Amino acid sequence: MGLRADMPLLARHEGEWEGEYLHLDRDGALLDRHRVSMTCVIADDAVYHQTNRYTWDDGRTEVHEFPGVYLGGGRCGFDTERIQGEFWELDDTTIYLSWRYKAEEEDLRLYEMIVLSSDGGSRSRVWQWIKDGECVRRTLIDERRVG
């Protein structure tokens, strides 16, 4: 089997997305807010590739590429110069990720849940930033499909 057959929910995420990231501290205070335009593609039924284009109100921009490799058994892994981790489907609406930023300390891990709407037109994402077993930050992301 291939990536699309083994991870049908991931295949439903293919396309163009736009949304907003809200980074909050442990008490809910806003740390950062920026827009995202994202492209999600599955190539050769074995490689997942995501391109994130971020824009801040002050004109700053960043682009990050996230290539993922199908590991088999319904799991994908990613290992870039910036991040390393894995993701898999929990059910027919939810993808779960666990990763770390390589520039950060080893004891900081991120856990993300992505929930796709039943019509496939929107999704919500939540990151929890866990350090030494405690949540030190949360990221909330709401996106809509634009292509």
PDB file of C-alpha atoms in Angstrom:
ATOM      1  CA  MET A   1       0.000   0.000   0.000  1.00  0.00           C
ATOM      2  CA  GLY A   2       1.021   3.610  -0.389  1.00  0.00           C
ATOM      3  CA  LEU A   3       0.789   6.773   1.634  1.00  0.00           C
ATOM      4  CA  ARG A   4      -2.618   7.813   0.270  1.00  0.00           C
ATOM      5  CA  ALA A   5      -4.195   4.429   1.015  1.00  0.00           C
ATOM      6  CA  ASP A   6      -2.609   4.062   4.456  1.00  0.00           C
ATOM      7  CA  MET A   7      -3.242   7.688   5.481  1.00  0.00           C
ATOM      8  CA  PRO A   8      -6.464   8.783   3.744  1.00  0.00           C
ATOM      9  CA  LEU A   9      -7.005  11.702   6.136  1.00  0.00           C
ATOM     10  CA  LEU A  10      -3.576  13.117   5.290  1.00  0.00           C
ATOM     11  CA  ALA A  11      -4.509  12.881   1.601  1.00  0.00           C
ATOM     12  CA  ARG A  12      -7.608  14.990   2.347  1.00  0.00           C
ATOM     13  CA  HIS A  13      -5.288  17.773   3.568  1.00  0.00           C
ATOM     14  CA  GLU A  14      -3.652  18.152   0.141  1.00  0.00           C
ATOM     15  CA  GLY A  15      -4.098  21.616  -1.315  1.00  0.00           C
ATOM     16  CA  GLU A  16      -3.732  25.289  -0.439  1.00  0.00           C
ATOM     17  CA  TRP A  17      -4.602  26.649   3.005  1.00  0.00           C
ATOM     18  CA  GLU A  18      -4.683  30.118   4.569  1.00  0.00           C
ATOM     19  CA  GLY A  19      -5.006  31.009   8.210  1.00  0.00           C
ATOM     20  CA  GLU A  20      -3.580  32.621  11.294  1.00  0.00           C
ATOM     21  CA  TYR A  21      -1.231  31.516  14.068  1.00  0.00           C
ATOM     22  CA  LEU A  22      -1.702  32.784  17.621  1.00  0.00           C
ATOM     23  CA  HIS A  23       1.161  32.004  20.011  1.00  0.00           C
ATOM     24  CA  LEU A  24       0.134  32.263  23.678  1.00  0.00           C
ATOM     25  CA  ASP A  25       2.122  32.017  26.877  1.00  0.00           C
ATOM     26  CA  ARG A  26       1.099  29.575  29.630  1.00  0.00           C
ATOM     27  CA  ASP A  27      -1.364  32.164  31.028  1.00  0.00           C
ATOM     28  CA  GLY A  28      -3.003  32.890  27.665  1.00  0.00           C
ATOM     29  CA  ALA A  29      -1.264  36.203  26.902  1.00  0.00           C
ATOM     30  CA  LEU A  30      -0.549  36.798  23.212  1.00  0.00           C
ATOM     31  CA  LEU A  31       3.144  36.372  22.333  1.00  0.00           C
ATOM     32  CA  ASP A  32       2.910  36.504  18.530  1.00  0.00           C
ATOM     33  CA  ARG A  33       0.328  36.599  15.752  1.00  0.00           C
ATOM     34  CA  HIS A  34       0.948  36.055  12.041  1.00  0.00           C
ATOM     35  CA  ARG A  35      -0.726  34.826   8.884  1.00  0.00           C
ATOM     36  CA  VAL A  36       0.111  31.621   7.046  1.00  0.00           C
ATOM     37  CA  SER A  37      -0.331  30.463   3.486  1.00  0.00           C
ATOM     38  CA  MET A  38       0.402  26.751   3.197  1.00  0.00           C
ATOM     39  CA  THR A  39       0.735  24.184   0.421  1.00  0.00           C
ATOM     40  CA  CYS A  40       0.353  20.456   1.231  1.00  0.00           C
ATOM     41  CA  VAL A  41       1.290  17.849  -1.406  1.00  0.00           C
ATOM     42  CA  ILE A  42       1.791  14.076  -1.534  1.00  0.00           C
ATOM     43  CA  ALA A  43       4.354  13.108  -4.189  1.00  0.00           C
ATOM     44  CA  ASP A  44       4.923   9.637  -5.607  1.00  0.00           C
ATOM     45  CA  ASP A  45       2.497   8.245  -2.997  1.00  0.00           C
ATOM     46  CA  ALA A  46       5.412   8.110  -0.552  1.00  0.00           C
ATOM     47  CA  VAL A  47       6.497  11.669   0.271  1.00  0.00           C
ATOM     48  CA  TYR A  48       4.506  14.381   2.023  1.00  0.00           C
ATOM     49  CA  HIS A  49       5.705  17.936   1.422  1.00  0.00           C
ATOM     50  CA  GLN A  50       4.470  21.078   3.142  1.00  0.00           C
ATOM     51  CA  THR A  51       5.502  24.655   2.390  1.00  0.00           C
ATOM     52  CA  ASN A  52       4.598  27.304   4.976  1.00  0.00           C
ATOM     53  CA  ARG A  53       4.735  30.997   4.062  1.00  0.00           C
ATOM     54  CA  TYR A  54       4.388  33.275   7.116  1.00  0.00           C
ATOM     55  CA  THR A  55       3.595  37.015   7.053  1.00  0.00           C
ATOM     56  CA  TRP A  56       3.555  39.463   9.978  1.00  0.00           C
ATOM     57  CA  ASP A  57       1.799  42.839  10.056  1.00  0.00           C
ATOM     58  CA  ASP A  58       5.187  44.599  10.218  1.00  0.00           C
ATOM     59  CA  GLY A  59       6.129  43.162   6.791  1.00  0.00           C
ATOM     60  CA  ARG A  60       8.389  40.318   7.960  1.00  0.00           C
ATOM     61  CA  THR A  61       8.087  37.071   6.025  1.00  0.00           C
ATOM     62  CA  GLU A  62       9.468  33.547   6.383  1.00  0.00           C
ATOM     63  CA  VAL A  63       9.187  30.440   4.202  1.00  0.00           C
ATOM     64  CA  HIS A  64       9.799  26.954   5.582  1.00  0.00           C
ATOM     65  CA  GLU A  65       9.797  23.598   3.775  1.00  0.00           C
ATOM     66  CA  PHE A  66       8.735  20.462   5.626  1.00  0.00           C
ATOM     67  CA  PRO A  67       9.395  17.269   3.647  1.00  0.00           C
ATOM     68  CA  GLY A  68       8.051  14.113   5.265  1.00  0.00           C
ATOM     69  CA  VAL A  69       8.803  10.505   4.394  1.00  0.00           C
ATOM     70  CA  TYR A  70       6.286   7.697   4.724  1.00  0.00           C
ATOM     71  CA  LEU A  71       7.651   5.274   7.333  1.00  0.00           C
ATOM     72  CA  GLY A  72       4.978   2.621   6.797  1.00  0.00           C
ATOM     73  CA  GLY A  73       2.320   1.490   9.208  1.00  0.00           C
ATOM     74  CA  GLY A  74       0.415   4.761   8.897  1.00  0.00           C
ATOM     75  CA  ARG A  75       3.269   6.956  10.146  1.00  0.00           C
ATOM     76  CA  CYS A  76       5.322   9.733   8.520  1.00  0.00           C
ATOM     77  CA  GLY A  77       8.596  11.146   9.747  1.00  0.00           C
ATOM     78  CA  PHE A  78      10.306  14.452   9.111  1.00  0.00           C
ATOM     79  CA  ASP A  79      13.854  15.554   9.802  1.00  0.00           C
ATOM     80  CA  THR A  80      14.933  18.963   8.527  1.00  0.00           C
ATOM     81  CA  GLU A  81      17.650  21.342   9.668  1.00  0.00           C
ATOM     82  CA  ARG A  82      14.959  23.020  11.820  1.00  0.00           C
ATOM     83  CA  ILE A  83      12.696  20.261  13.226  1.00  0.00           C
ATOM     84  CA  GLN A  84      12.471  16.493  13.739  1.00  0.00           C
ATOM     85  CA  GLY A  85       9.451  14.345  14.523  1.00  0.00           C
ATOM     86  CA  GLU A  86       6.619  12.061  13.415  1.00  0.00           C
ATOM     87  CA  PHE A  87       2.903  12.206  12.681  1.00  0.00           C
ATOM     88  CA  TRP A  88       0.039   9.771  12.240  1.00  0.00           C
ATOM     89  CA  GLU A  89      -3.747   9.659  12.049  1.00  0.00           C
ATOM     90  CA  LEU A  90      -5.721   9.106  15.242  1.00  0.00           C
ATOM     91  CA  ASP A  91      -9.110   8.697  13.557  1.00  0.00           C
ATOM     92  CA  ASP A  92     -10.943   9.903  10.438  1.00  0.00           C
ATOM     93  CA  THR A  93     -10.732  13.605  11.428  1.00  0.00           C
ATOM     94  CA  THR A  94      -7.578  13.970  13.551  1.00  0.00           C
ATOM     95  CA  ILE A  95      -3.837  13.934  12.833  1.00  0.00           C
ATOM     96  CA  TYR A  96      -1.349  13.913  15.712  1.00  0.00           C
ATOM     97  CA  LEU A  97       2.249  15.187  15.567  1.00  0.00           C
ATOM     98  CA  SER A  98       5.134  15.062  18.010  1.00  0.00           C
ATOM     99  CA  TRP A  99       8.315  16.980  17.279  1.00  0.00           C
ATOM    100  CA  ARG A 100      11.136  19.138  18.542  1.00  0.00           C
ATOM    101  CA  TYR A 101      12.974  22.203  17.293  1.00  0.00           C
ATOM    102  CA  LYS A 102      16.624  21.246  16.909  1.00  0.00           C
ATOM    103  CA  ALA A 103      17.857  24.648  18.103  1.00  0.00           C
ATOM    104  CA  GLU A 104      15.975  24.267  21.396  1.00  0.00           C
ATOM    105  CA  GLU A 105      16.851  22.250  24.455  1.00  0.00           C
ATOM    106  CA  GLU A 106      16.201  18.509  24.324  1.00  0.00           C
ATOM    107  CA  ASP A 107      13.541  18.719  27.051  1.00  0.00           C
ATOM    108  CA  LEU A 108      11.253  20.984  24.953  1.00  0.00           C
ATOM    109  CA  ARG A 109       8.803  18.918  22.881  1.00  0.00           C
ATOM    110  CA  LEU A 110       5.815  20.020  20.830  1.00  0.00           C
ATOM    111  CA  TYR A 111       2.591  18.071  20.440  1.00  0.00           C
ATOM    112  CA  GLU A 112       0.078  19.051  17.778  1.00  0.00           C
ATOM    113  CA  MET A 113      -3.459  17.978  17.027  1.00  0.00           C
ATOM    114  CA  ILE A 114      -5.004  18.842  13.639  1.00  0.00           C
ATOM    115  CA  VAL A 115      -8.764  18.412  13.195  1.00  0.00           C
ATOM    116  CA  LEU A 116     -10.214  18.574   9.670  1.00  0.00           C
ATOM    117  CA  SER A 117     -13.853  19.612   9.236  1.00  0.00           C
ATOM    118  CA  SER A 118     -16.254  17.037   7.785  1.00  0.00           C
ATOM    119  CA  ASP A 119     -16.510  18.995   4.514  1.00  0.00           C
ATOM    120  CA  GLY A 120     -12.701  19.336   4.265  1.00  0.00           C
ATOM    121  CA  GLY A 121     -12.945  23.113   3.959  1.00  0.00           C
ATOM    122  CA  SER A 122     -11.403  24.123   7.282  1.00  0.00           C
ATOM    123  CA  ARG A 123      -9.165  22.802   9.992  1.00  0.00           C
ATOM    124  CA  SER A 124      -8.082  23.747  13.466  1.00  0.00           C
ATOM    125  CA  ARG A 125      -4.676  23.041  14.935  1.00  0.00           C
ATOM    126  CA  VAL A 126      -3.358  23.241  18.505  1.00  0.00           C
ATOM    127  CA  TRP A 127       0.264  22.961  19.570  1.00  0.00           C
ATOM    128  CA  GLN A 128       1.314  22.401  23.144  1.00  0.00           C
ATOM    129  CA  TRP A 129       4.915  23.291  23.991  1.00  0.00           C
ATOM    130  CA  ILE A 130       5.986  20.977  26.835  1.00  0.00           C
ATOM    131  CA  LYS A 131       9.182  21.587  28.815  1.00  0.00           C
ATOM    132  CA  ASP A 132      10.083  19.402  31.776  1.00  0.00           C
ATOM    133  CA  GLY A 133       6.548  17.981  31.721  1.00  0.00           C
ATOM    134  CA  GLU A 134       4.776  21.357  31.885  1.00  0.00           C
ATOM    135  CA  CYS A 135       2.991  23.308  29.175  1.00  0.00           C
ATOM    136  CA  VAL A 136       4.915  26.574  28.691  1.00  0.00           C
ATOM    137  CA  ARG A 137       3.187  27.815  25.540  1.00  0.00           C
ATOM    138  CA  ARG A 138       0.294  27.066  23.197  1.00  0.00           C
ATOM    139  CA  THR A 139      -0.186  27.815  19.521  1.00  0.00           C
ATOM    140  CA  LEU A 140      -3.692  28.053  18.065  1.00  0.00           C
ATOM    141  CA  ILE A 141      -4.143  27.907  14.289  1.00  0.00           C
ATOM    142  CA  ASP A 142      -7.346  28.221  12.272  1.00  0.00           C
ATOM    143  CA  GLU A 143      -7.154  27.636   8.528  1.00  0.00           C
ATOM    144  CA  ARG A 144      -9.458  27.464   5.543  1.00  0.00           C
ATOM    145  CA  ARG A 145      -8.921  25.688   2.245  1.00  0.00           C
ATOM    146  CA  VAL A 146      -8.371  28.110  -0.632  1.00  0.00           C
ATOM    147  CA  GLY A 147      -7.355  25.671  -3.351  1.00  0.00           C
TER     148      GLY A 147
END
